[in-house]
GROMACS .gro file of N, CA, C and O in nm:
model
  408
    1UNK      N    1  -0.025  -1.322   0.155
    1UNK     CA    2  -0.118  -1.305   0.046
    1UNK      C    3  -0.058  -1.364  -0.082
    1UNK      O    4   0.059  -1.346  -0.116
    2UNK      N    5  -0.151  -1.439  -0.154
    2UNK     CA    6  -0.099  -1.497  -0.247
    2UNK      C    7  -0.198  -1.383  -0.415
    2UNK      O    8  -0.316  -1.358  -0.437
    3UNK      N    9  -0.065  -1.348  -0.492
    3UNK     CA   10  -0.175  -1.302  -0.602
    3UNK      C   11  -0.143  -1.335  -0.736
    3UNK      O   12  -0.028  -1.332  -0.780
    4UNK      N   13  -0.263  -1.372  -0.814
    4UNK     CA   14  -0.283  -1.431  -0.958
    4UNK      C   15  -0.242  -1.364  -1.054
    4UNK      O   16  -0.297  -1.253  -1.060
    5UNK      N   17  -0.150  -1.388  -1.154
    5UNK     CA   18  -0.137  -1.251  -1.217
    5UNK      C   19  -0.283  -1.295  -1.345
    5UNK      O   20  -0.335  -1.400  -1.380
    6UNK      N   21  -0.299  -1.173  -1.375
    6UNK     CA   22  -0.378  -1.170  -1.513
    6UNK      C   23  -0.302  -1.100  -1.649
    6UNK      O   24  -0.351  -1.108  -1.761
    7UNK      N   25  -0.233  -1.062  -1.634
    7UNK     CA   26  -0.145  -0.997  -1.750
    7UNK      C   27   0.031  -1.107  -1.704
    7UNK      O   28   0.061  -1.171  -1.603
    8UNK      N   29   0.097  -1.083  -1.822
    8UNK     CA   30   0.231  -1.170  -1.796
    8UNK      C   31   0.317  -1.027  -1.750
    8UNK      O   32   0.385  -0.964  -1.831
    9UNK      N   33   0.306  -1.000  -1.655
    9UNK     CA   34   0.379  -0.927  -1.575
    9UNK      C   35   0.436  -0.938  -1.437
    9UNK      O   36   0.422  -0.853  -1.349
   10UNK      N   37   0.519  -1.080  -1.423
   10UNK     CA   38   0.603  -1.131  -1.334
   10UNK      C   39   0.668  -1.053  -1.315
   10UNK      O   40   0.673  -1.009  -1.200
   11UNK      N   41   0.748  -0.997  -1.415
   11UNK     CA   42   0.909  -0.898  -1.349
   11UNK      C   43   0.860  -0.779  -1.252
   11UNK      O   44   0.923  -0.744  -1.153
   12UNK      N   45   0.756  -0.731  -1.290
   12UNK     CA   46   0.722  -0.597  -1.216
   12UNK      C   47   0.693  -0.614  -1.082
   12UNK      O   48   0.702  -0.527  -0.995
   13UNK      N   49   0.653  -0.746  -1.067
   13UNK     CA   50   0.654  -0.826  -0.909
   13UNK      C   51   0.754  -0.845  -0.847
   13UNK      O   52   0.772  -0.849  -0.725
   14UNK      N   53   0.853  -0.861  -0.967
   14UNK     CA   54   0.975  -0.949  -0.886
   14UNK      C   55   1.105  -0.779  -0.886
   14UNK      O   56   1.209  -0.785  -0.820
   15UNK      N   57   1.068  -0.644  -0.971
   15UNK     CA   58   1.130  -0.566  -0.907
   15UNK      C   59   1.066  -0.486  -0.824
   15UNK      O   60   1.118  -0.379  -0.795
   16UNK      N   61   0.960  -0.519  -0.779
   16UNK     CA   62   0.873  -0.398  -0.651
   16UNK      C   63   0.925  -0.464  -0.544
   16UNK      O   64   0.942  -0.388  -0.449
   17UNK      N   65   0.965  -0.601  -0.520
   17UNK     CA   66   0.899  -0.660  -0.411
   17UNK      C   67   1.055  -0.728  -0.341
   17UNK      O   68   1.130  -0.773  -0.428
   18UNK      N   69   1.103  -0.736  -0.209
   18UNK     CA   70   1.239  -0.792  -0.179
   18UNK      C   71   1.265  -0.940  -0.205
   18UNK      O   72   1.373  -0.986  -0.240
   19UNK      N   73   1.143  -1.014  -0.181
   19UNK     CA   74   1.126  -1.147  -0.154
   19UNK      C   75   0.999  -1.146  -0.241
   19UNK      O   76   0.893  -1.084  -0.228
   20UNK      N   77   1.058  -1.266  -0.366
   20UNK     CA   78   0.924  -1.371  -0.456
   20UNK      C   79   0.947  -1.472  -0.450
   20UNK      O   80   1.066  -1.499  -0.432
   21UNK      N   81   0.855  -1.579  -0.459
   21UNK     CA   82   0.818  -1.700  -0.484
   21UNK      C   83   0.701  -1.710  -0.559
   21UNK      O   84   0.590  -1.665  -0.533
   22UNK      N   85   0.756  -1.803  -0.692
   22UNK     CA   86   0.652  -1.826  -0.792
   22UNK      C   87   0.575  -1.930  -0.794
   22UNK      O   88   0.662  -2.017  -0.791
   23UNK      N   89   0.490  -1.980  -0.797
   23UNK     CA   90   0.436  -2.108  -0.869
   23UNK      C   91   0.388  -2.096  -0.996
   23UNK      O   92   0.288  -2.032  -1.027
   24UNK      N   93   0.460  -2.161  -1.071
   24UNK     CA   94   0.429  -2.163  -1.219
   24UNK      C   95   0.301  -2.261  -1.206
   24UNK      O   96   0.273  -2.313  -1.098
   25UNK      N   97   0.231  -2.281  -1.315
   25UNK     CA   98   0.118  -2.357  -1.288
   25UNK      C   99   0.038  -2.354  -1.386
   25UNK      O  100   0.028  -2.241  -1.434
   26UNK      N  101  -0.054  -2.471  -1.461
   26UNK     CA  102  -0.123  -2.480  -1.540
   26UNK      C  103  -0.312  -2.493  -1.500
   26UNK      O  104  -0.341  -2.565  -1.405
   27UNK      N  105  -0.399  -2.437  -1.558
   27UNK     CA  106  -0.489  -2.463  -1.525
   27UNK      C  107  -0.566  -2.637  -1.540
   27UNK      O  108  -0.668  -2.672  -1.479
   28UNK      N  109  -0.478  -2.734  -1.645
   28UNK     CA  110  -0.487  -2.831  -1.638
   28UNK      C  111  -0.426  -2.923  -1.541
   28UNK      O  112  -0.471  -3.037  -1.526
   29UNK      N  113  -0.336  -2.884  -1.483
   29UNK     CA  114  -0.220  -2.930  -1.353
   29UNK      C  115  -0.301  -2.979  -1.223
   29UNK      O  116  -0.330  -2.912  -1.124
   30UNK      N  117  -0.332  -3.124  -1.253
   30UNK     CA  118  -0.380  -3.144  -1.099
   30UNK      C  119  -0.274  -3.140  -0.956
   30UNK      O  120  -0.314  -3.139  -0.840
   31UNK      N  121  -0.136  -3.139  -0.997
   31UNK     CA  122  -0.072  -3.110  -0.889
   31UNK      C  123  -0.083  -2.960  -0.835
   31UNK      O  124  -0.121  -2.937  -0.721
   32UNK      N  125  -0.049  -2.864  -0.922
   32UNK     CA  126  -0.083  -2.745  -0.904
   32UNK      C  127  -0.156  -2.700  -0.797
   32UNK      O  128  -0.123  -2.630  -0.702
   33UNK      N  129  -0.339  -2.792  -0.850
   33UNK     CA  130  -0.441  -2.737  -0.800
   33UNK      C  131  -0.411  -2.841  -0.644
   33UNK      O  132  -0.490  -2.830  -0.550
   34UNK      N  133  -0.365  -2.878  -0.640
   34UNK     CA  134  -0.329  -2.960  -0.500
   34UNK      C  135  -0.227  -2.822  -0.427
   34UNK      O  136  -0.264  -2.742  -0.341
   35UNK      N  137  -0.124  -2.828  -0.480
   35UNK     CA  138  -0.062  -2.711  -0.360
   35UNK      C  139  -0.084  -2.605  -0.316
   35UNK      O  140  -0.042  -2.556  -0.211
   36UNK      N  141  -0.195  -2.536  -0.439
   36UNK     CA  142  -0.225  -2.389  -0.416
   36UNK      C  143  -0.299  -2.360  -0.284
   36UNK      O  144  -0.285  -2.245  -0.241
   37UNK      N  145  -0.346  -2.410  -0.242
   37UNK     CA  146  -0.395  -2.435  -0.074
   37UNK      C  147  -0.289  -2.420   0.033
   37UNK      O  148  -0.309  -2.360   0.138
   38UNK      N  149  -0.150  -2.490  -0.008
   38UNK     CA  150  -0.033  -2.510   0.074
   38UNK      C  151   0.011  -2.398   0.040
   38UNK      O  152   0.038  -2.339   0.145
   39UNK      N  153   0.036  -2.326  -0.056
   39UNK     CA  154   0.053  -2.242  -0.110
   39UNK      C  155   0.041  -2.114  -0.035
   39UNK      O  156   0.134  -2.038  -0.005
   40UNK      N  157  -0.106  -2.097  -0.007
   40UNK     CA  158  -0.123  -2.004   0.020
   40UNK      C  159  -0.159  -2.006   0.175
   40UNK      O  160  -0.202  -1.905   0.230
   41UNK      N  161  -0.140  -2.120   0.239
   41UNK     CA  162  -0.095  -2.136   0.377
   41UNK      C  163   0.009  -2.060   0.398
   41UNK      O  164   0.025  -1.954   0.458
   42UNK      N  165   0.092  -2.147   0.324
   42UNK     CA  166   0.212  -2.057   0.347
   42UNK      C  167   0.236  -1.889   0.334
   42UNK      O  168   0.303  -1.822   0.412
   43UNK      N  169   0.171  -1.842   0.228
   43UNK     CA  170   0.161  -1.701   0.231
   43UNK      C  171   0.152  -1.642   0.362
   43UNK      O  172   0.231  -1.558   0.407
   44UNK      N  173   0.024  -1.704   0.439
   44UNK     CA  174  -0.042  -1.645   0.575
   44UNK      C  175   0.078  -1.655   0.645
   44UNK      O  176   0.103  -1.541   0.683
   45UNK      N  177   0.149  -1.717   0.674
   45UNK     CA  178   0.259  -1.726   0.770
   45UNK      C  179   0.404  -1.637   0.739
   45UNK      O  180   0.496  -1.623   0.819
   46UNK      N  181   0.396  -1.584   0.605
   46UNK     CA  182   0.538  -1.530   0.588
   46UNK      C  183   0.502  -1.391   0.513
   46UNK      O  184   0.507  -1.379   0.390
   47UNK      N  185   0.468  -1.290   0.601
   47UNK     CA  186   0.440  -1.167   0.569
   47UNK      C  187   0.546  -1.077   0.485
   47UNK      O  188   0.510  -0.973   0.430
   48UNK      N  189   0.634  -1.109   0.481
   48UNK     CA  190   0.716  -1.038   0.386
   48UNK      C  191   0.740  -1.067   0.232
   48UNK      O  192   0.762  -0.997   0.133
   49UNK      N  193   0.727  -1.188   0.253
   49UNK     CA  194   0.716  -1.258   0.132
   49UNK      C  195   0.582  -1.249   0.078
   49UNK      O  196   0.466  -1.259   0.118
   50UNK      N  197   0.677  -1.213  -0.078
   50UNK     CA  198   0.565  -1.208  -0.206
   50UNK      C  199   0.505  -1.348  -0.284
   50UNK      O  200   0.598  -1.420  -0.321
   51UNK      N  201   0.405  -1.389  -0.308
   51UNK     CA  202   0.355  -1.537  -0.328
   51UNK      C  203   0.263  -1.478  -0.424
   51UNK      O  204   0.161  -1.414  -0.399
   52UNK      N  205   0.334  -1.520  -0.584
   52UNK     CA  206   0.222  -1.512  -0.698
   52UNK      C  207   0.258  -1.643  -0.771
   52UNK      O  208   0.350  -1.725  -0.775
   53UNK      N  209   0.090  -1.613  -0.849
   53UNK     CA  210   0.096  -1.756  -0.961
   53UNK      C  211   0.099  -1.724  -1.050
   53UNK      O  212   0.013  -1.640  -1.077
   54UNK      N  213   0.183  -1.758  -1.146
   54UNK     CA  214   0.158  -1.763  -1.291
   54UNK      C  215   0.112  -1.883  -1.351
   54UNK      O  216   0.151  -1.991  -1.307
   55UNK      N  217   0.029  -1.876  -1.451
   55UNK     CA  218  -0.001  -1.956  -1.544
   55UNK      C  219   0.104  -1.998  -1.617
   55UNK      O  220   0.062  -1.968  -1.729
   56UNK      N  221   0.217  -2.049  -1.635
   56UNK     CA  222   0.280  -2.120  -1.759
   56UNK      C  223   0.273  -2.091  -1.893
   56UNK      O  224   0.365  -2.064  -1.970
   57UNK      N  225   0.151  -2.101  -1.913
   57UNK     CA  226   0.070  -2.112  -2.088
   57UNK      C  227   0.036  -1.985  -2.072
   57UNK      O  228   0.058  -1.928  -2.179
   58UNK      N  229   0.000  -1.922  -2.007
   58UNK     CA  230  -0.053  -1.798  -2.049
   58UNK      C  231   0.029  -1.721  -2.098
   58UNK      O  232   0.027  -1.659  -2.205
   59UNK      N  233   0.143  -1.729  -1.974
   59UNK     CA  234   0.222  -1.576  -1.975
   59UNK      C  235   0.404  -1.633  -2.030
   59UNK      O  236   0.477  -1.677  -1.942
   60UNK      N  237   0.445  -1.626  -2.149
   60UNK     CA  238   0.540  -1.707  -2.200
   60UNK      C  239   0.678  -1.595  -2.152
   60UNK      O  240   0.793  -1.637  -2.143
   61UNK      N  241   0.639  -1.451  -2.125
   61UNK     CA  242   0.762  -1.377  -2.088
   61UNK      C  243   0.789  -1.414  -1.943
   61UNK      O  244   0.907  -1.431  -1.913
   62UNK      N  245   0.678  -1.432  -1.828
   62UNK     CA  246   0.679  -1.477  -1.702
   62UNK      C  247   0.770  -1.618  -1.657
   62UNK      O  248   0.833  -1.645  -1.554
   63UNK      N  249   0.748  -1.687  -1.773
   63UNK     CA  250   0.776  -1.849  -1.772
   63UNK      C  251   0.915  -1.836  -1.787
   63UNK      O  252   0.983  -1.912  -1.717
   64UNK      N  253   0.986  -1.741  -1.877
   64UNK     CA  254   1.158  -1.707  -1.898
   64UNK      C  255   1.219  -1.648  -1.798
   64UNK      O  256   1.340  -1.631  -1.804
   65UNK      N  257   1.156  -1.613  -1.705
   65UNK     CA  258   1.227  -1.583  -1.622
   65UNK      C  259   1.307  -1.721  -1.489
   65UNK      O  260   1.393  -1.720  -1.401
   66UNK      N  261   1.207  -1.827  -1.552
   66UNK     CA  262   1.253  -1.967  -1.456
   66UNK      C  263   1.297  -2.089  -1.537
   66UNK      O  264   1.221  -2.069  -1.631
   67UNK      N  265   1.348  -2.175  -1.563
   67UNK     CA  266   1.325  -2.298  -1.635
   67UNK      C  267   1.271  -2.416  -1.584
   67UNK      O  268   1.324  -2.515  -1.533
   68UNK      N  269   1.082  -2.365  -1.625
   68UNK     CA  270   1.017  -2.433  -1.664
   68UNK      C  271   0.944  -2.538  -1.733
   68UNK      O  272   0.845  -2.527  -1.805
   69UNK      N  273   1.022  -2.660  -1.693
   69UNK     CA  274   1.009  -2.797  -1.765
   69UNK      C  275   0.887  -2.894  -1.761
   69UNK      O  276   0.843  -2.964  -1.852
   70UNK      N  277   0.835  -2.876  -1.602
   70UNK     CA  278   0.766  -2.977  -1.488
   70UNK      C  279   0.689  -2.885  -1.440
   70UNK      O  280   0.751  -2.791  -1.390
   71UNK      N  281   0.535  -2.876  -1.436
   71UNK     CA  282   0.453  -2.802  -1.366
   71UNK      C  283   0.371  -2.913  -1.243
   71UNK      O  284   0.298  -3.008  -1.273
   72UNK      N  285   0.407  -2.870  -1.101
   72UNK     CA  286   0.452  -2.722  -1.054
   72UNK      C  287   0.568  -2.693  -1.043
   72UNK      O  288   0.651  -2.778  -1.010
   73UNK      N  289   0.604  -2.554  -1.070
   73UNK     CA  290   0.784  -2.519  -1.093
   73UNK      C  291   0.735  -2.428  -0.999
   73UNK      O  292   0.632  -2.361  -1.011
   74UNK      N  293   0.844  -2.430  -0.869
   74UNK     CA  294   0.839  -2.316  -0.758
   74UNK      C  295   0.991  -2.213  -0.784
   74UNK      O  296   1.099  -2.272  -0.786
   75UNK      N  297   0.987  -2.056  -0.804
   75UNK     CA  298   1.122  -2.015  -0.875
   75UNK      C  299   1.098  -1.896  -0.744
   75UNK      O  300   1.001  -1.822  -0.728
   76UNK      N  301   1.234  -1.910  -0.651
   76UNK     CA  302   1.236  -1.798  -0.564
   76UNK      C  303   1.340  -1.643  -0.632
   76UNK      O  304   1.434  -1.627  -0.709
   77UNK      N  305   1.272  -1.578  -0.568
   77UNK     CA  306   1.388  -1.432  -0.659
   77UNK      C  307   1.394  -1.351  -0.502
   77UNK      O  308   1.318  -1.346  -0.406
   78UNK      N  309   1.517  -1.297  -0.535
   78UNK     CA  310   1.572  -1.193  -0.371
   78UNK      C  311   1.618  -1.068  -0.392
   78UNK      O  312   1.741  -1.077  -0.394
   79UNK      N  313   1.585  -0.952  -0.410
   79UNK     CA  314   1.635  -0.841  -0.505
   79UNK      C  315   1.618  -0.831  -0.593
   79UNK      O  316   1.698  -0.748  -0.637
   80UNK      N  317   1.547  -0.869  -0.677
   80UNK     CA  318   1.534  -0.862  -0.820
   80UNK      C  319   1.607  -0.954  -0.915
   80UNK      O  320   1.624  -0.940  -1.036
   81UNK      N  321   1.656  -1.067  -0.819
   81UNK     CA  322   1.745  -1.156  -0.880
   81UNK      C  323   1.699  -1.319  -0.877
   81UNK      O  324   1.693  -1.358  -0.760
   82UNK      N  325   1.669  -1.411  -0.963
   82UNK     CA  326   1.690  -1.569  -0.987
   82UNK      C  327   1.761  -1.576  -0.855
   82UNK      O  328   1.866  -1.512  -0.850
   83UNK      N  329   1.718  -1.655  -0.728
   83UNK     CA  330   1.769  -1.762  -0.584
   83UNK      C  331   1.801  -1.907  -0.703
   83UNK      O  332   1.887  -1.935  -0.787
   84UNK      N  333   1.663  -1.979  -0.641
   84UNK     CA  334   1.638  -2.127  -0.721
   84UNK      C  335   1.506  -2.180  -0.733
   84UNK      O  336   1.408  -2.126  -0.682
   85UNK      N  337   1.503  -2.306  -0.810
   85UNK     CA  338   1.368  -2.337  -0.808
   85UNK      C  339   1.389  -2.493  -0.803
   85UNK      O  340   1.495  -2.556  -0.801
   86UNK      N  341   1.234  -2.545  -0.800
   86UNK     CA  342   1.197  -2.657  -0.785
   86UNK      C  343   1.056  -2.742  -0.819
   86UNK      O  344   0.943  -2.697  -0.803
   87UNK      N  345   1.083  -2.845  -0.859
   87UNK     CA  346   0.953  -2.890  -0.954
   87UNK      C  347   0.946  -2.997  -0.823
   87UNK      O  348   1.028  -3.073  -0.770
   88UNK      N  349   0.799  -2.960  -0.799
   88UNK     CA  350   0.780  -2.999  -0.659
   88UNK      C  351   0.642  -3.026  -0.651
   88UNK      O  352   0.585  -2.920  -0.679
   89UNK      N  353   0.530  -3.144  -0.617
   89UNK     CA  354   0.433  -3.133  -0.604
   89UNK      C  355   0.456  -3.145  -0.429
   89UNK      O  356   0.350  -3.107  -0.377
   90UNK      N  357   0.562  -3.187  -0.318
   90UNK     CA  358   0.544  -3.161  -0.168
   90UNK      C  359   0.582  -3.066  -0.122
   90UNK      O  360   0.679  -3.004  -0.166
   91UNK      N  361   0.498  -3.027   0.003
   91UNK     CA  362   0.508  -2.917   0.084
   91UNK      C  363   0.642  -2.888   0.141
   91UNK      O  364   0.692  -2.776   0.154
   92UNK      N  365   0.707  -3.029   0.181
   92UNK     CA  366   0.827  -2.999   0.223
   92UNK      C  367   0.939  -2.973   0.201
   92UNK      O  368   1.033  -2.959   0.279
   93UNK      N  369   0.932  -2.962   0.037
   93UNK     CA  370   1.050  -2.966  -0.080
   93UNK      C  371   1.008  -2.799  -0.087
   93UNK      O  372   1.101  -2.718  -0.094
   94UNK      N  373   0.918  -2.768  -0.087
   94UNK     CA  374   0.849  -2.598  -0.119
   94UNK      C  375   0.923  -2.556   0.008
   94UNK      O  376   1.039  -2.515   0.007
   95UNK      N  377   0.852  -2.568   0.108
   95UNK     CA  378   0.912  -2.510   0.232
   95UNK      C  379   1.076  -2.484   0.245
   95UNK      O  380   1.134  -2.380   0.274
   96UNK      N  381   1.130  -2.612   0.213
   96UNK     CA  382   1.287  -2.551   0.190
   96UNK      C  383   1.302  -2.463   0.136
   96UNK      O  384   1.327  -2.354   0.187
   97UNK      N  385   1.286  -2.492  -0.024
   97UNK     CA  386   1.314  -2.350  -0.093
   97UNK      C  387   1.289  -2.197  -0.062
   97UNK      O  388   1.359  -2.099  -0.087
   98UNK      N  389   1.149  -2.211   0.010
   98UNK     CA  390   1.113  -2.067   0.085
   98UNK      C  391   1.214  -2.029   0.174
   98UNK      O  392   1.247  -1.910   0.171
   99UNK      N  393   1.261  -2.092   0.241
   99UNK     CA  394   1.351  -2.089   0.380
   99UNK      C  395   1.462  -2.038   0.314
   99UNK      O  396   1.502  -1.940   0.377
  100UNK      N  397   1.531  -2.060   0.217
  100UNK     CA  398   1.648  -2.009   0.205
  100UNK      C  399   1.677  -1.887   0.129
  100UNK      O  400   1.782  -1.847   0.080
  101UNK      N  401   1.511  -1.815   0.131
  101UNK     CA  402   1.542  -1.637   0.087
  101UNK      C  403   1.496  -1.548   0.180
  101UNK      O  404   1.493  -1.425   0.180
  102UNK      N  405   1.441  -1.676   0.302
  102UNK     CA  406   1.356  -1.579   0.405
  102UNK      C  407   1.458  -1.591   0.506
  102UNK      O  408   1.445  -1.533   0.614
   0.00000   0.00000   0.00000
């Protein structure tokens, strides 16, 4: 399951939950709107793992938690802790990064 935040409340995701993966993301971002499909493929397949989006622009406390330069920015967390990230519009550059908190 992949979920949207509407308030900038990333951290509360990233301390409920064992396993996050972010996609930072702009609503102007045509790459973005390209992966969120892959995106959330991927969700279906990795049940433990947590898969939310943040907006970038919206949520500026959400965005500090990664360094966010390049949208799409993918930022994995494992315990409540920064793994890594990656400014990535391919699936297969995403997929790594998933792999190495799952």
């Amino acid at each position: 399951m992949v979920t949207e935040l509407n308030e900038d409340n990333l951290q509360s995701y990233i301390a409920d939950n064992e396993t996050v993966v972010v996609q930072y993301s702009a609503t102007w971002c045509g790459n973005c709107r390209i992966m969120k499909p892959k995106v959330k493929k991927l969700a279906s397949e990795l049940e433990n793992v947590t898969f939310v989006i943040a907006d970038a622009e919206k949520f500026p406390e959400s965005r500090k938690l990664a360094t966010v330069d390049n949208l799409p920015t993918f930022a994995t967390f494992k315990n409540g802790a920064f793994v890594n990230q990656v400014q990535t519009n391919k699936f297969d550059v995403l997929k790594e990064l998933v792999n190495e908190v799952v």
